[in-house]
Short mmCIF file of C-alpha atoms and ligand atoms in Angstrom, two decimals:
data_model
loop_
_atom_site.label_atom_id
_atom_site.label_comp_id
_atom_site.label_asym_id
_atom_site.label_seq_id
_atom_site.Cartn_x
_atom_site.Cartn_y
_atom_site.Cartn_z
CA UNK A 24 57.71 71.42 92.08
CA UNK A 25 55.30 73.14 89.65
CA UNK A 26 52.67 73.60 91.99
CA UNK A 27 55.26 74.88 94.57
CA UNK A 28 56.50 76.96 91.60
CA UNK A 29 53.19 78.84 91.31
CA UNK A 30 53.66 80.34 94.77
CA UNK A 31 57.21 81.12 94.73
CA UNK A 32 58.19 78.46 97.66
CA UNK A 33 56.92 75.38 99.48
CA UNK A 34 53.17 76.03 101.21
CA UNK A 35 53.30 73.23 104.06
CA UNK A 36 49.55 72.17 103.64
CA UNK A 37 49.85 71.56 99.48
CA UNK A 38 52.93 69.77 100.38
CA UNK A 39 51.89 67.25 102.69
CA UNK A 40 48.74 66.26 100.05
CA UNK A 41 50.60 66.62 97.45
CA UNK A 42 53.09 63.71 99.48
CA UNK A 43 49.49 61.48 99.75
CA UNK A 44 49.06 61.33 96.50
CA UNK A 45 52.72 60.39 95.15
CA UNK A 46 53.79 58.62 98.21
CA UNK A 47 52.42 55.13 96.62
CA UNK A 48 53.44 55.77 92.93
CA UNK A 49 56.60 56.41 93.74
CA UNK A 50 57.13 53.35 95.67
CA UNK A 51 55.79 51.50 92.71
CA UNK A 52 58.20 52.94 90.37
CA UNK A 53 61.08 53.02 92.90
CA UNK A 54 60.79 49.36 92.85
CA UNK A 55 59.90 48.85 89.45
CA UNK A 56 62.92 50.66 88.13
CA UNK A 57 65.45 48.68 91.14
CA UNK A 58 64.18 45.98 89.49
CA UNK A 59 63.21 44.49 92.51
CA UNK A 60 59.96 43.17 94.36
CA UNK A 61 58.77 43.88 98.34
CA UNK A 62 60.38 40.20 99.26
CA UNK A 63 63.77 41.50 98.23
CA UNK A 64 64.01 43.97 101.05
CA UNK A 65 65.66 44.18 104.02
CA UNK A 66 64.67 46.74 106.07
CA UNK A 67 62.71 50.06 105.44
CA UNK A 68 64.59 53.15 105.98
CA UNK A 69 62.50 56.67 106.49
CA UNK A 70 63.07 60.70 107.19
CA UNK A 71 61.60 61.34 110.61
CA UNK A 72 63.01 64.59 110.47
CA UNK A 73 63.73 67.11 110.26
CA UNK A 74 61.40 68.80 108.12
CA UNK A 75 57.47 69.48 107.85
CA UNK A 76 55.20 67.84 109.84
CA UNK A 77 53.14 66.97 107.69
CA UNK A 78 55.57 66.05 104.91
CA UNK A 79 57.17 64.38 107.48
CA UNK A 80 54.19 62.33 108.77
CA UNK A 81 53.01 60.50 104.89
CA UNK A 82 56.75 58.97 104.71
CA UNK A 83 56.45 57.80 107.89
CA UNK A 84 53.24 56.37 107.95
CA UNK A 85 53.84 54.86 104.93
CA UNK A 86 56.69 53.29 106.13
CA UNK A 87 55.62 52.08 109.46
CA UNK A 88 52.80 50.29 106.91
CA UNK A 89 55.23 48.67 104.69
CA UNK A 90 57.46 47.05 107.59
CA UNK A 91 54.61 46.11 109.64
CA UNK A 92 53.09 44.73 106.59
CA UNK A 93 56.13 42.82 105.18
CA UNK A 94 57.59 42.51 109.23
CA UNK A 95 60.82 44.41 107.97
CA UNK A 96 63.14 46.54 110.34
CA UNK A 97 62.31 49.80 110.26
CA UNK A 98 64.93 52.71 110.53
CA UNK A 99 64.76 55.80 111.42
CA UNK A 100 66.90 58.47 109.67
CA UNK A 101 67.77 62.22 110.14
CA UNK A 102 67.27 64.09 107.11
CA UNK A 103 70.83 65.78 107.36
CA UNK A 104 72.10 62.82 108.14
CA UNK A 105 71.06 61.02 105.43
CA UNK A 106 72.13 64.05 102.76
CA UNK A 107 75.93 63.03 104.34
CA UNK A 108 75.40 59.77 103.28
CA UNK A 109 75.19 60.55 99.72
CA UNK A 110 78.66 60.68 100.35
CA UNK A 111 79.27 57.10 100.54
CA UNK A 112 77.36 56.80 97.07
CA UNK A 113 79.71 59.07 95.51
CA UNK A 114 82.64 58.47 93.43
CA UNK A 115 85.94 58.78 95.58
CA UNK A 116 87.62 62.29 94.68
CA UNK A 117 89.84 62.01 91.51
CA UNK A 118 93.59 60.81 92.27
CA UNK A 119 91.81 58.89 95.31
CA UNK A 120 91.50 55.39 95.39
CA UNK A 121 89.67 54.86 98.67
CA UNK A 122 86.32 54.24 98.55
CA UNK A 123 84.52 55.53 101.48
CA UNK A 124 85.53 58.66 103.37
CA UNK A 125 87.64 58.72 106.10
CA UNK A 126 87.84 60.29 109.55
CA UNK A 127 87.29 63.00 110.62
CA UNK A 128 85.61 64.46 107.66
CA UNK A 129 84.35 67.89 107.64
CA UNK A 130 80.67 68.06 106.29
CA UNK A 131 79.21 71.21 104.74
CA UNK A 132 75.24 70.45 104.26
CA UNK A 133 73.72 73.51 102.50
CA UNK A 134 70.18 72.91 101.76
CA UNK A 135 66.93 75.04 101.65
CA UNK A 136 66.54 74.66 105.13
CA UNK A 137 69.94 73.99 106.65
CA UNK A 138 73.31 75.24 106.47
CA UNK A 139 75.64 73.18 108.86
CA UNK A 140 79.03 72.26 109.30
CA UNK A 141 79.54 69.52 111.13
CA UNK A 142 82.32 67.66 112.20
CA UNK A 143 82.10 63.61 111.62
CA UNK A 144 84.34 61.20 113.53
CA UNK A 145 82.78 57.89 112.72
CA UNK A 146 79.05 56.48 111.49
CA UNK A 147 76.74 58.58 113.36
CA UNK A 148 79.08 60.17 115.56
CA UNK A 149 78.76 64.20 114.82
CA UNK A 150 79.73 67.37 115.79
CA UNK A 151 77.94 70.36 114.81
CA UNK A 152 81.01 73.60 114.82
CA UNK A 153 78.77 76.14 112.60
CA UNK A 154 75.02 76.75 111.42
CA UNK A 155 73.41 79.69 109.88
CA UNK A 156 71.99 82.83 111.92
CA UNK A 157 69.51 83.48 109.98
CA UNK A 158 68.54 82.41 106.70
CA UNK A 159 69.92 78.44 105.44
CA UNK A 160 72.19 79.35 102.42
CA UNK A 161 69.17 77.75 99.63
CA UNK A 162 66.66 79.95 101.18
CA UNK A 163 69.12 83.08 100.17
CA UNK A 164 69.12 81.79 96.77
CA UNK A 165 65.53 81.29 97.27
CA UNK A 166 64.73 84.63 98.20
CA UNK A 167 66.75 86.58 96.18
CA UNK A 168 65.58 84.94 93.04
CA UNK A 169 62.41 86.09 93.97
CA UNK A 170 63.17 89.76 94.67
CA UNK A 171 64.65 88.99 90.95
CA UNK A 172 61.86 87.73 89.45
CA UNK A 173 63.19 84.39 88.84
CA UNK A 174 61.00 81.17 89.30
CA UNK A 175 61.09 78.25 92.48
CA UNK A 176 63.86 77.24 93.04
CA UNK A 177 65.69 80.17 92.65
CA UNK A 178 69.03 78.15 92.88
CA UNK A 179 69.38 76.85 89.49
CA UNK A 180 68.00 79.96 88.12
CA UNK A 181 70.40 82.51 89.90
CA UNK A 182 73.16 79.98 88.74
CA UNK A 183 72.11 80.15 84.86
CA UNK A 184 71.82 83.79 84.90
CA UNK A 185 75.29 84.03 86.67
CA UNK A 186 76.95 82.30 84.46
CA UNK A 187 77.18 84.87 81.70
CA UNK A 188 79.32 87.05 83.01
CA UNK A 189 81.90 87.31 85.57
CA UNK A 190 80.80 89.67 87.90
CA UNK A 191 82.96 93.06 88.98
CA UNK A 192 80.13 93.92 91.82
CA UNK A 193 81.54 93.06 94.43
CA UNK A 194 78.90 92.17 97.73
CA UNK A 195 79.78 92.92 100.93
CA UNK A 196 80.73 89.23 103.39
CA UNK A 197 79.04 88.86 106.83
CA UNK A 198 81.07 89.34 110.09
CA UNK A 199 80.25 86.84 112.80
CA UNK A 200 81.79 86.34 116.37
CA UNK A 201 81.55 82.45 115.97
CA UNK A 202 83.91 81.73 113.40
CA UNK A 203 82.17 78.92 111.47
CA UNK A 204 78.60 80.63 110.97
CA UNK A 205 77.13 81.94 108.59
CA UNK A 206 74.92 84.90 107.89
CA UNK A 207 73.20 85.44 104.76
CA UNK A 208 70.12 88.06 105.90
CA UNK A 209 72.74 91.20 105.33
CA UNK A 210 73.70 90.02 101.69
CA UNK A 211 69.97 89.30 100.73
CA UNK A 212 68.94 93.25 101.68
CA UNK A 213 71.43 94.35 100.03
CA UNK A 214 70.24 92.87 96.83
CA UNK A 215 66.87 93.92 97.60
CA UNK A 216 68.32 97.68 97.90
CA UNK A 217 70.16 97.07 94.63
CA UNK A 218 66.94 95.84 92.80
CA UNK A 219 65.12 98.22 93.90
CA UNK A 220 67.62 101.16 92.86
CA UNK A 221 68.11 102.73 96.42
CA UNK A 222 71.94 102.61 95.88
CA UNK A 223 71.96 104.48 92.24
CA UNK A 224 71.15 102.57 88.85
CA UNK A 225 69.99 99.07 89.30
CA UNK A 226 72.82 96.72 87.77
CA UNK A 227 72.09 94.54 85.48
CA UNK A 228 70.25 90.79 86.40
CA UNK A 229 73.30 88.85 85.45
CA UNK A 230 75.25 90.91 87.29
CA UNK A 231 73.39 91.05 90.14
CA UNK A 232 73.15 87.18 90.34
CA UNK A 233 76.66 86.77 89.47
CA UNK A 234 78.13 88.69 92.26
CA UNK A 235 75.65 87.29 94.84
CA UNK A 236 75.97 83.83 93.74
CA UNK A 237 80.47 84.37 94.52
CA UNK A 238 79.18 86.35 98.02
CA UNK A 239 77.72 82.94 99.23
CA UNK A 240 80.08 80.48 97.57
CA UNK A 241 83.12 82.71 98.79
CA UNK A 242 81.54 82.64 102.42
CA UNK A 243 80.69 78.31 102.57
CA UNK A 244 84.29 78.06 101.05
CA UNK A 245 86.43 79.82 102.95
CA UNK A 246 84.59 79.28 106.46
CA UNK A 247 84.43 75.15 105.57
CA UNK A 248 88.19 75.15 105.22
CA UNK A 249 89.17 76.70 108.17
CA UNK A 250 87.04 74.68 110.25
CA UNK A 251 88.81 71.47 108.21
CA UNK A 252 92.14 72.67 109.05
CA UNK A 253 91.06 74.00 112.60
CA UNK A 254 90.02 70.05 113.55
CA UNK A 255 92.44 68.45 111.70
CA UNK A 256 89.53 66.81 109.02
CA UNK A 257 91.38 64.56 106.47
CA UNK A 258 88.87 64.91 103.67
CA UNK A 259 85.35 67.32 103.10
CA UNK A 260 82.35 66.40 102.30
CA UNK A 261 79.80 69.00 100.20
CA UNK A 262 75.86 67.85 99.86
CA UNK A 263 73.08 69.24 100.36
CA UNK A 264 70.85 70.95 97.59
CA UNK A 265 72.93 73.90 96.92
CA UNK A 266 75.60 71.62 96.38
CA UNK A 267 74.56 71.24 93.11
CA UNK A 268 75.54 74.53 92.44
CA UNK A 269 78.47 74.34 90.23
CA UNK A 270 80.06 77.08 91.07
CA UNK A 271 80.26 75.97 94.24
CA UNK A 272 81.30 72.56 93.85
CA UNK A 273 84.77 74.46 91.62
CA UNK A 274 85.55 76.81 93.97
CA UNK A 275 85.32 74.00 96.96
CA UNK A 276 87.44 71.49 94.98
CA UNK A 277 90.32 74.00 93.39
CA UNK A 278 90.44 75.96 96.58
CA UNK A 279 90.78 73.06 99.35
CA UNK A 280 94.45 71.57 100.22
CA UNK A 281 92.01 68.14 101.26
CA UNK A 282 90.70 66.01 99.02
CA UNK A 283 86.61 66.69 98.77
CA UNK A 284 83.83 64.74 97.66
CA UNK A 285 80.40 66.11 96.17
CA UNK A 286 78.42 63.64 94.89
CA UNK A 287 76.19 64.34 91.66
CA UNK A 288 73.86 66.97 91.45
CA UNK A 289 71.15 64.28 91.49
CA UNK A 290 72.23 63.03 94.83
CA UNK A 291 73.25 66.00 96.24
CA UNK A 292 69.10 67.48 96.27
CA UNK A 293 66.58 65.59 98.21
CA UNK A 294 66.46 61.86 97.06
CA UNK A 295 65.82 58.76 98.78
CA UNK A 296 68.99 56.75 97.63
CA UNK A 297 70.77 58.78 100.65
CA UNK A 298 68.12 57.99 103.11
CA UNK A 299 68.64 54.04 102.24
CA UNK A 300 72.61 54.64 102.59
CA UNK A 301 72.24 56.41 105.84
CA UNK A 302 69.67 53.52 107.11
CA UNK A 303 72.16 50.64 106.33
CA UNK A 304 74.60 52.34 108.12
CA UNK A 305 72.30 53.14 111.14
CA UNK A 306 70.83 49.33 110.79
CA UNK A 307 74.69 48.10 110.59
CA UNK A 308 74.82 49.87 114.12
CA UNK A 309 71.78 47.76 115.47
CA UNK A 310 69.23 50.89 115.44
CA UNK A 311 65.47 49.66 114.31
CA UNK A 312 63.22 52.12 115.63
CA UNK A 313 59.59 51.15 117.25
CA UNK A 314 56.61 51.28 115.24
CA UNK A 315 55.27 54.03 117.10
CA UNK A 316 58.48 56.65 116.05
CA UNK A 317 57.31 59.83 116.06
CA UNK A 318 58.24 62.34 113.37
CA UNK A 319 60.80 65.08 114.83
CA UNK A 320 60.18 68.19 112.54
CA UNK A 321 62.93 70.29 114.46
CA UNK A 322 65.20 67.49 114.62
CA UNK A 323 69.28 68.70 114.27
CA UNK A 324 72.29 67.36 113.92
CA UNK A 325 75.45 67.07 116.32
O1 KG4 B 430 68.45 69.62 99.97
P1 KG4 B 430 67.36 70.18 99.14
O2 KG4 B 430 67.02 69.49 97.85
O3 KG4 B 430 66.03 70.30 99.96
C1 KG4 B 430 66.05 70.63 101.33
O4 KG4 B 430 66.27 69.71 102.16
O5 KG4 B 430 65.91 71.85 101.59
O6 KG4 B 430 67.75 71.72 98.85
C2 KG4 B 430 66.91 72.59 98.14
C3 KG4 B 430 67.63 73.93 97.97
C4 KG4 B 430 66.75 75.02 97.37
O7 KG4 B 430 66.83 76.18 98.19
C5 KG4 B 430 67.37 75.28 96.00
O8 KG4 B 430 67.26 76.63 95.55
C6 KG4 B 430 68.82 74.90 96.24
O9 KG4 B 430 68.76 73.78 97.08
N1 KG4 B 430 69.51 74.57 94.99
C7 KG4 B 430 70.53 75.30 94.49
C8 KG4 B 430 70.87 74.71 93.24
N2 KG4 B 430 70.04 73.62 93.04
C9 KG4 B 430 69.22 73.55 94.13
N3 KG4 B 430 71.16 76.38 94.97
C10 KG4 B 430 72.15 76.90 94.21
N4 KG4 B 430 72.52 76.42 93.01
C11 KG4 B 430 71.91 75.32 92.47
N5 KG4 B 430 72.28 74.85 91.30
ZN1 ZN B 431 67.35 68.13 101.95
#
């Protein structure tokens, strides 16, 4: 992340060496800290997309090695997929009692790259009712902490300035035909002309990240719930990286007549725990893919 830091986003050819070197010491200390040794697995779950090729292509390889080596199922998972799944490693919602969530749940997955709402009727049955038109709702945060000045990732640095003060800027919402897209590409020039003083004097940073931080929240809240009530969804399900945004996860919970479930912050940015849940679930359903899987970097979901 520091190295990623220094350039102000991800650059795909530092990432995938970067994913060389740490690909085997974090298996090591994956398994060291599970407490458990190769002979204790059961199968070998991995991202095959979607995501950067080359990223993409370490875990993969690495993968195929390990179940080849130990002659261990291999399973393929989708990336967005397997943020869902953090779901069923999440605490139930409070005042719920069931475990697992039920169908059809109505998944928001807002992520650096992604910003979907999809609608989920069973294990790996999904249907995709809204995506972004431009930029995914992490790159806005992304970007805009930039044009700010603020460090990589800009997410939990717009949400630590925003959270001293309340903002009374109020940014302008995105108007789209489909009803469950979003747009974020209008909102982030707009803070650009506001940083940059075209529209008088420049308001103060707080401010600034205040009132864009309640734009975006206000726009994944209120379009997620209509599509919930639109398709009849019983619960929602927030994950993704931006769902780590607290702000976010408040306005969700206190604003949806359904119960919701975000897991932690921990398991709601990239992690492998929600690959592994995702890859039971998938193995569960008899899918081992070949040894020769190829990575899918434009890979989508629904
Ligand atoms: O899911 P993720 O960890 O990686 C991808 O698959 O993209 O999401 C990363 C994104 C970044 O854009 C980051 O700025 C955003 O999640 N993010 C946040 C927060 N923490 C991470 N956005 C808003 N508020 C946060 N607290
Ligand atoms: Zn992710």
């Amino acid at each position: 992340m520091e190295l990623h830091a220094r350039y102000g986003g991800v650059v795909p050819e530092l990432a995938s060496r970067q994913h060389v070197e740490a690909i085997v010491p974090v298996l090591e200390e994956a398994l060291e800290r599970a407490g458990c040794t190769l002979e204790s697995i059961d199968a070998v779950a991995v991202t095959t997309g979607p995501g950067l090729a080359g990223a993409l292509l370490v875990g993969a390889n690495a993968a195929k090695a390990m179940a080849y080596a130990i002659d261990l199922p291999l399973v393929a998972v989708n990336h967005l997929e397997g943020h869902i799944y953090a779901a069923w490693l999440a605490d139930a919602p409070s005042g719920e009692d069931v475990r697992e969530p039920r169908f059809p749940v109505l998944c928001l997955i807002v992520s650096g790259g992604h910003t979907d709402l999809v609608l989920m009727t069973g294990h790996g049955r999904y249907r995709r009712l809204g995506e972004t038109a431009d930029d995914a709702a992490g790159e806005a945060f992304d970007k805009v902490a930039r044009m700010m000045g603020l460090g990589f990732p800009g997410g939990p640095e717009i949400e630590r300035l925003a959270g001293q003060v309340s903002p009374t800027l109020r940014l302008p919402r995105a108007r789209l035909s489909r009803p469950y897209d979003f747009s974020f590409s209008g909102l982030k020039s707009k803070v650009l002309r506001l940083v940059r003083g075209e529209e008088g004097p420049v308001p103060a940073a707080p401010e600034l990240a205040a009132a864009f931080q309640e734009a975006v929240v206000d726009a994944l809240v209120t379009k997620t719930l209509a599509a919930a009530r639109d398709h009849e969804a019983v619960e929602v399900i927030l994950v993704g990286g931006v769902a780590a945004n607290s702000v976010l996860r408040r306005s969700l919970s206190e604003r949806s007549p359904l119960p919701v479930r975000i897991p932690s912050a921990a398991l709601c940015t990239d992690n492998g725990a929600m690959i592994a849940a995702c890859g039971w679930w998938r193995l569960q359903d008899g899918e081992v893919a070949r040894l020769d899987v190829d990575v899918q970097p434009g890979l989508r979901i629904g």
